[in-house]
Coordinates of C-alpha atoms in Angstrom, one line a residue:
P93 CA -3.1 57.7 -33.3
P94 CA -5.9 55.9 -30.8
Q95 CA -7.1 57.4 -27.5
G96 CA -8.7 55.9 -24.4
R97 CA -9.1 52.2 -24.6
I98 CA -6.3 50.3 -26.8
K99 CA -5.9 46.6 -27.3
I100 CA -2.5 45.5 -25.3
K101 CA -0.6 44.8 -28.7
E102 CA -1.5 48.7 -29.8
L103 CA -0.4 49.5 -26.6
A104 CA 3.2 47.6 -26.6
K105 CA 3.6 48.8 -30.3
Q106 CA 4.3 52.6 -28.6
N107 CA 7.4 51.3 -27.8
A108 CA 7.2 53.4 -24.4
G109 CA 7.1 50.4 -21.6
M110 CA 4.2 49.2 -19.8
T111 CA 3.1 48.8 -16.2
N112 CA 0.2 47.5 -14.6
I113 CA -2.3 47.9 -11.9
E114 CA -5.5 45.8 -10.1
I115 CA -8.5 47.2 -10.3
N116 CA -12.1 45.2 -9.7
K117 CA -15.1 45.4 -12.1
K118 CA -17.1 48.1 -10.2
N119 CA -14.5 50.5 -10.8
I120 CA -14.0 50.3 -14.2
K121 CA -16.2 52.5 -16.3
S122 CA -15.7 54.9 -12.8
F123 CA -11.8 54.6 -14.0
E124 CA -12.3 55.2 -17.5
K125 CA -14.2 58.5 -17.2
Y126 CA -10.9 59.9 -15.7
A127 CA -8.5 57.9 -17.8
R128 CA -10.6 60.3 -20.5
K129 CA -9.9 63.5 -19.1
Y130 CA -6.5 63.0 -18.2
G131 CA -5.2 61.2 -21.6
I132 CA -4.1 58.4 -21.0
N133 CA -3.9 55.0 -23.1
Y134 CA -4.6 51.7 -21.5
A135 CA -5.3 48.4 -22.2
L136 CA -7.8 46.0 -19.6
K137 CA -7.3 42.3 -18.9
K138 CA -8.7 40.0 -17.0
D139 CA -7.1 38.0 -14.4
K140 CA -8.5 34.8 -14.3
S141 CA -6.1 33.5 -11.6
K142 CA -7.4 35.2 -8.8
S143 CA -11.0 34.5 -7.1
P144 CA -13.0 36.5 -7.5
P145 CA -11.2 37.7 -10.8
V146 CA -9.4 41.2 -10.9
Y147 CA -8.6 43.3 -13.8
L148 CA -4.9 44.6 -14.6
V149 CA -5.0 48.1 -16.6
F150 CA -1.8 48.3 -18.6
F151 CA -0.6 51.8 -19.6
K152 CA 2.6 53.4 -21.1
G153 CA 5.7 53.7 -18.1
R154 CA 5.5 57.2 -19.2
D155 CA 2.1 57.7 -17.8
Q156 CA 2.8 57.2 -14.6
D157 CA 2.1 60.9 -13.5
A158 CA -1.0 60.9 -15.0
I159 CA -2.3 57.9 -13.8
N160 CA -1.3 59.0 -10.8
A161 CA -3.3 62.0 -10.4
A162 CA -6.4 60.6 -12.1
F163 CA -6.5 57.9 -9.7
R164 CA -6.0 60.7 -6.9
E165 CA -8.8 62.1 -8.5
F166 CA -10.5 58.9 -8.9

């Protein structure tokens, strides 16, 4: 199975439920480093309804603990 950044459709096919968090553009590269370290599959989607646009990071619901650990270290 793919690891790291994947498409939202691929993430949805894994049938693990999805949750999301907001992140701004300047923090994406830093987040990707920690996501790889913790083995998190995630998908990015740009939310253009806000000004300035923000990005939503989607990940599997069962990865919640790994996401929390990655953000604590981030």
